[in-house]
Short mmCIF file of C-alpha atoms in Angstrom, two decimals:
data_model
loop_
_atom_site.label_atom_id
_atom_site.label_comp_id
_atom_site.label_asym_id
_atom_site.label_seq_id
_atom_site.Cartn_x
_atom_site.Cartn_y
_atom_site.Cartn_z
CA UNK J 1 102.11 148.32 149.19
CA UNK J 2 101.22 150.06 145.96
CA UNK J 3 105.06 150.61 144.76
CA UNK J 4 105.72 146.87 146.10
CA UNK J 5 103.14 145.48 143.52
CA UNK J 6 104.05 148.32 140.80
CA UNK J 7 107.59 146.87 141.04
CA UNK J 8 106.67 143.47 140.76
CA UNK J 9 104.45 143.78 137.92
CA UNK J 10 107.65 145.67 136.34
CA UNK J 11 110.14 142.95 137.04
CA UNK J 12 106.85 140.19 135.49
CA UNK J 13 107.70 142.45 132.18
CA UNK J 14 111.34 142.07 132.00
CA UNK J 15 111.18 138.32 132.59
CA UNK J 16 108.15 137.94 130.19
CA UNK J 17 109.78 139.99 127.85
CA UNK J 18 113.03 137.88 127.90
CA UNK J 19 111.14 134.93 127.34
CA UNK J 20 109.04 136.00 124.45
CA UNK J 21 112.76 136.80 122.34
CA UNK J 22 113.39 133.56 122.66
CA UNK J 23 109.94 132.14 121.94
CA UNK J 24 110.09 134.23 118.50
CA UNK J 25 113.52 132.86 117.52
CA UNK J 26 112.14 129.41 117.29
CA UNK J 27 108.91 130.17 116.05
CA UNK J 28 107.86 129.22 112.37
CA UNK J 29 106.18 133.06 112.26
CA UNK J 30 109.94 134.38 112.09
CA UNK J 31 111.80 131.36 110.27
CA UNK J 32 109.19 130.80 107.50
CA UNK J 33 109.90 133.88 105.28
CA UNK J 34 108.21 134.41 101.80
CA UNK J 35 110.82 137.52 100.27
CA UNK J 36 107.71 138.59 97.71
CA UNK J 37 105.00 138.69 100.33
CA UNK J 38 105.29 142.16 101.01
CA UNK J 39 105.66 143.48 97.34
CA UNK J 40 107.77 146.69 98.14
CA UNK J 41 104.52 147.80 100.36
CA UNK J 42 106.16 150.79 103.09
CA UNK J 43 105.76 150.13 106.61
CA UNK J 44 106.30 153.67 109.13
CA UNK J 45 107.25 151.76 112.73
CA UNK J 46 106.39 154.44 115.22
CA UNK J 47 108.20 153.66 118.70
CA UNK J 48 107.04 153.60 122.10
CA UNK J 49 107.28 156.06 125.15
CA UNK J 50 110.47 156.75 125.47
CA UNK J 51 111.81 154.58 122.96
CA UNK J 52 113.66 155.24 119.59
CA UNK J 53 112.99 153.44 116.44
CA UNK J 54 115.77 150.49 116.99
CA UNK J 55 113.36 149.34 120.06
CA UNK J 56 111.14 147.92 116.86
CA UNK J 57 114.28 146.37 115.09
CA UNK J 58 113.05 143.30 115.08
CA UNK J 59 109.70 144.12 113.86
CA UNK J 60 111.78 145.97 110.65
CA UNK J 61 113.68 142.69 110.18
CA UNK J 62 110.64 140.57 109.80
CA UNK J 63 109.26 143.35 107.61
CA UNK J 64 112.27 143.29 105.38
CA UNK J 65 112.16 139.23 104.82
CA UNK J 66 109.32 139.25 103.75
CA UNK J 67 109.40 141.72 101.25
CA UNK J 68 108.24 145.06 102.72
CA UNK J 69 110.00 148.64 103.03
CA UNK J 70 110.10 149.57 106.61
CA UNK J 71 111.29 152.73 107.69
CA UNK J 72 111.76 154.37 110.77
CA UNK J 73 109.39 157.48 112.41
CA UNK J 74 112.49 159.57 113.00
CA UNK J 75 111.07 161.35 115.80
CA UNK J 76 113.99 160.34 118.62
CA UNK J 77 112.56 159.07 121.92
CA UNK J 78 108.99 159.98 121.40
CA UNK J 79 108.86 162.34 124.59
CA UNK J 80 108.29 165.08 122.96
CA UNK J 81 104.65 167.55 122.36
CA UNK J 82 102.16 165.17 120.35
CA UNK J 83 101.19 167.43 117.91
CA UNK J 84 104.76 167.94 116.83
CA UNK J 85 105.70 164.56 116.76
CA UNK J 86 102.41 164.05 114.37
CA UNK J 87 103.47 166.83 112.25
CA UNK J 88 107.19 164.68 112.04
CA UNK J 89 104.75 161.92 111.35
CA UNK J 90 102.88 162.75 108.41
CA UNK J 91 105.99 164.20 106.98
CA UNK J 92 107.60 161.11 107.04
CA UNK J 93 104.33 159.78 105.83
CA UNK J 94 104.83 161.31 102.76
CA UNK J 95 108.12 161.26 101.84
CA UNK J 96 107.74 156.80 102.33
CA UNK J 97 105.06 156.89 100.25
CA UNK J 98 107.19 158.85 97.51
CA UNK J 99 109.78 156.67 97.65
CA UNK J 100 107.92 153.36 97.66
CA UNK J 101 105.02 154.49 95.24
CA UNK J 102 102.05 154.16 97.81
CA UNK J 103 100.19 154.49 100.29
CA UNK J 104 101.84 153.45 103.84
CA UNK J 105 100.91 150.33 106.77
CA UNK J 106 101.62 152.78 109.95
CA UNK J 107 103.03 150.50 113.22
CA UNK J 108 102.66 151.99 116.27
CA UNK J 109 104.09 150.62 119.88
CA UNK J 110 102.21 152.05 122.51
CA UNK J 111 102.04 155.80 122.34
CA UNK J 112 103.65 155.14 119.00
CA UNK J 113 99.93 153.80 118.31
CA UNK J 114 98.32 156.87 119.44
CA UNK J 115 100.15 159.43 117.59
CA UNK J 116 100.31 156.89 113.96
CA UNK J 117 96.10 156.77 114.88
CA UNK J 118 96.73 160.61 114.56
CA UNK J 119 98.29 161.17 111.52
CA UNK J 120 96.20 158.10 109.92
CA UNK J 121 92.99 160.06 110.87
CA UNK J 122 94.79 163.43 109.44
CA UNK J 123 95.74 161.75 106.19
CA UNK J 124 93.55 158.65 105.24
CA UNK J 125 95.25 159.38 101.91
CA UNK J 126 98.74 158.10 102.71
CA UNK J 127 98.05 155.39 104.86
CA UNK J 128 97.33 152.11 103.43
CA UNK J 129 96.12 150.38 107.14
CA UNK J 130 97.18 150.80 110.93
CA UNK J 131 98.53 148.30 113.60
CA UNK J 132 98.62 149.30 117.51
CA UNK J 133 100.79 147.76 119.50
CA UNK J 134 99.68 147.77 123.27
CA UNK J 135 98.18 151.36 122.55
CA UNK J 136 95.85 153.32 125.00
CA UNK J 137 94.23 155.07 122.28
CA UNK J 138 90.34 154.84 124.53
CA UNK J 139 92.16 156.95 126.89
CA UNK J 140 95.62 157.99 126.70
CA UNK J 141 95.81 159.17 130.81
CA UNK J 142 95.03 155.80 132.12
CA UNK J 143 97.78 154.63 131.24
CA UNK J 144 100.03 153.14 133.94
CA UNK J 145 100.59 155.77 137.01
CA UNK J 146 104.49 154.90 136.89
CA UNK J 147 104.43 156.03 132.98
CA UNK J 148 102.36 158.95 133.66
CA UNK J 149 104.13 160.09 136.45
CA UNK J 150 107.46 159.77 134.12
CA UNK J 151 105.45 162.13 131.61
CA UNK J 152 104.13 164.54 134.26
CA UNK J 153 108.28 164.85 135.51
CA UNK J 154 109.15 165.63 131.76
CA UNK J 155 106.71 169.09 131.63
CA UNK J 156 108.21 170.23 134.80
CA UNK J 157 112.15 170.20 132.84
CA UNK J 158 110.12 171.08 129.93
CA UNK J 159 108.73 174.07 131.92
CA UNK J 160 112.31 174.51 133.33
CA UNK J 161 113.47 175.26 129.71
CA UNK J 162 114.72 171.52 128.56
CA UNK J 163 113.36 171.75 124.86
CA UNK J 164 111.93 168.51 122.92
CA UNK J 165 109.64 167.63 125.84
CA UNK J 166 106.06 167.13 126.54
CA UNK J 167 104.77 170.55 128.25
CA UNK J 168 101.59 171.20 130.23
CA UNK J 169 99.64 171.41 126.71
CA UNK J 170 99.72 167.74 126.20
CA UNK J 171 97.90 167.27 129.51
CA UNK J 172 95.36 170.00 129.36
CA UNK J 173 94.75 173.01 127.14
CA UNK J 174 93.71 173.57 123.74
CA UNK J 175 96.63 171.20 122.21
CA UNK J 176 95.55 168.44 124.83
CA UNK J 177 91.67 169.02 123.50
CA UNK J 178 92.04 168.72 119.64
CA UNK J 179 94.15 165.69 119.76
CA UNK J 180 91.66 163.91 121.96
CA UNK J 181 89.22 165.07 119.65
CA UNK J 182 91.18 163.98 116.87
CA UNK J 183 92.21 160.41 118.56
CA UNK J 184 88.64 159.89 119.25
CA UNK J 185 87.12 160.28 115.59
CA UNK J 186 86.37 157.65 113.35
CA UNK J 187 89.14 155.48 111.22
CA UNK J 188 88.96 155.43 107.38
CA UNK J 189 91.68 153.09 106.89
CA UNK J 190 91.74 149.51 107.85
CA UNK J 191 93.43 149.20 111.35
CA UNK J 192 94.20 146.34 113.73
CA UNK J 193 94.72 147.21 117.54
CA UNK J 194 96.45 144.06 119.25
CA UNK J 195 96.38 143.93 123.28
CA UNK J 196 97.26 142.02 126.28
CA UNK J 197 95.70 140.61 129.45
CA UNK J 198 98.87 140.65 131.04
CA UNK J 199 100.07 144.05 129.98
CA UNK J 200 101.50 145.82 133.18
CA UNK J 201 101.53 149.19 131.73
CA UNK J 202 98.56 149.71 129.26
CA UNK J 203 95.60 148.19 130.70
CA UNK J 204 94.34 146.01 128.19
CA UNK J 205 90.58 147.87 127.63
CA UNK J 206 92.57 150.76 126.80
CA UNK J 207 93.20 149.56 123.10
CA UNK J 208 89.72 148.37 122.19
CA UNK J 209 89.20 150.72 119.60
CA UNK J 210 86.00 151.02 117.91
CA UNK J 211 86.73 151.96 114.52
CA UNK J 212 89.86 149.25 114.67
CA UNK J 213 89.59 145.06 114.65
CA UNK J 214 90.91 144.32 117.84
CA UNK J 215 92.65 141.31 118.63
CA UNK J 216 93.92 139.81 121.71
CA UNK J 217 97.77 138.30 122.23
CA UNK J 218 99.86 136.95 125.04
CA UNK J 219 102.42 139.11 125.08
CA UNK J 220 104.08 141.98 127.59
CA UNK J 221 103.92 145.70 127.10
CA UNK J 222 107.48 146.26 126.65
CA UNK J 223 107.29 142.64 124.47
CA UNK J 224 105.11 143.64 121.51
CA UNK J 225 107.64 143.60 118.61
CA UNK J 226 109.11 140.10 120.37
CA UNK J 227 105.86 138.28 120.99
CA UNK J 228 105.09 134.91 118.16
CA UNK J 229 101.15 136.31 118.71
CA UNK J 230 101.57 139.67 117.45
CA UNK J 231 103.43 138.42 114.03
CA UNK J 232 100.95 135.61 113.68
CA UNK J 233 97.91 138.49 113.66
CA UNK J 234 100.18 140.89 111.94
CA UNK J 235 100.56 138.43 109.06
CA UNK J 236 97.35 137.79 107.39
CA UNK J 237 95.91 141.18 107.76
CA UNK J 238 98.68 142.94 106.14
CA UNK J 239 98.86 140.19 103.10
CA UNK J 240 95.03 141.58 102.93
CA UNK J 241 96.38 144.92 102.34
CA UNK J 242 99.30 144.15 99.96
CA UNK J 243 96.85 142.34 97.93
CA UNK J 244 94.36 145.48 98.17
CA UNK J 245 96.89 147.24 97.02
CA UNK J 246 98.06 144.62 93.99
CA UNK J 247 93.79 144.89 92.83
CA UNK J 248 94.37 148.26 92.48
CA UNK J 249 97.18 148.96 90.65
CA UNK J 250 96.18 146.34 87.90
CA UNK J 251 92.33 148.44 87.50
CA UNK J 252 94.90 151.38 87.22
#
């Protein structure tokens, strides 16, 4: 009976998911572009579980019309040991802040949000605010038990020598420890955490982070970077940071 309703709440994603592309097509939120809104501010889109940086493609395109400077995490299909992929993280961090002359908005998709929480808290200095996307950053194992059996089958070919995968360390151990630690202190940037009701994979209490302004939005999991909702919150607070940044380049 369990698998029966895990499978249907998968197939409710899909379908929801479908309908939320088209939904954002026709909404103003994507049609009505202003190409200096942005003002050359970098945006880091960290993907999802399993998921490589074209899954937030359209998220970059909306970025780009309206005058940002996204850039992909690089860090392939985030499966693999979080403190390495943090480590690619802040790396990146800092090489889109050199290039765009400031500090960086970090996106995050699910896990995505977890590990950009992780470098934000790491370097408060590069980052210039943080969105979460559908992210269980109150407590990463609770996620779905379909995703977290899909992680648990990972550190068994990672223990069978397949490299670039999670290993036993992200689910106990030392490693496992700091970065709870870590995902668990305070914020020092400005961050928005956006969640669902309906998300089938993240419960929904799993994003309310404290240090973060947390917003709700009818959307899917998998649906995020599609859903009219997120875009619509997305907007306004990251005008508040462009402009944050515009007050403080003219008292330089």
């Amino acid at each position: 009976m369990r698998a029966l309703r895990s499978l249907h709440s998968i197939a409710r994603e899909h379908v929801g998911t479908a309908m939320l592309g088209f939904q954002l097509m026709a909404h103003p939120v994507w049609r009505e572009a202003d190409p200096d809104e942005g003002a050359g501010t970098g945006v880091l889109l960290v993907p999802g579980f399993g998921a490589a940086d074209a899954a937030l493609g359209l998220t970059s395109t909306w970025l780009t019309h309206r005058g940002y400077r996204p850039a992909g995490a690089r860090i392939g299909f985030n499966l693999g040991c979080t403190t390495e992929l943090v480590d690619r993280i802040e790396r990146r961090l800092e090489e889109h802040a050199e290039v765009t002359g400031g500090r960086v908005v970090l996106i995050g998709h699910s896990r995505g949000g977890g590990l950009a929480r992780l470098a934000a808290v790491r370097r408060p200095d590069l980052v210039r605010g943080l969105v979460m996307l559908g992210s269980p950053v109150v407590d990463p194992m609770a996620a779905s038990p379909n995703v977290m059996l899909a992680a648990r089958a990972l550190t068994r070919l990672a223990a069978a020598g397949v490299p670039g995968l999670m290993d036993r360390e992200c689910f106990s151990g030392g490693c496992y420890d700091d970065n709870i630690r870590t995902l668990a202190s305070p914020l020092r940037v400005p961050a928005l955490s956006l969640y669902s009701r309906t998300d089938a994979v993240v419960p929904w209490r799993l994003s309310l982070d404290p240090s973060a302004e947390c917003v709700e939005v009818r959307s899917t999991h998998i649906g995020m970077g599609l859903a009219p909702d997120v875009y619509r919150a997305l907007r306004p607070r990251l005008t508040s940071w462009v402009n944050d940044r515009a007050a403080v380049s003219r008292v330089g």
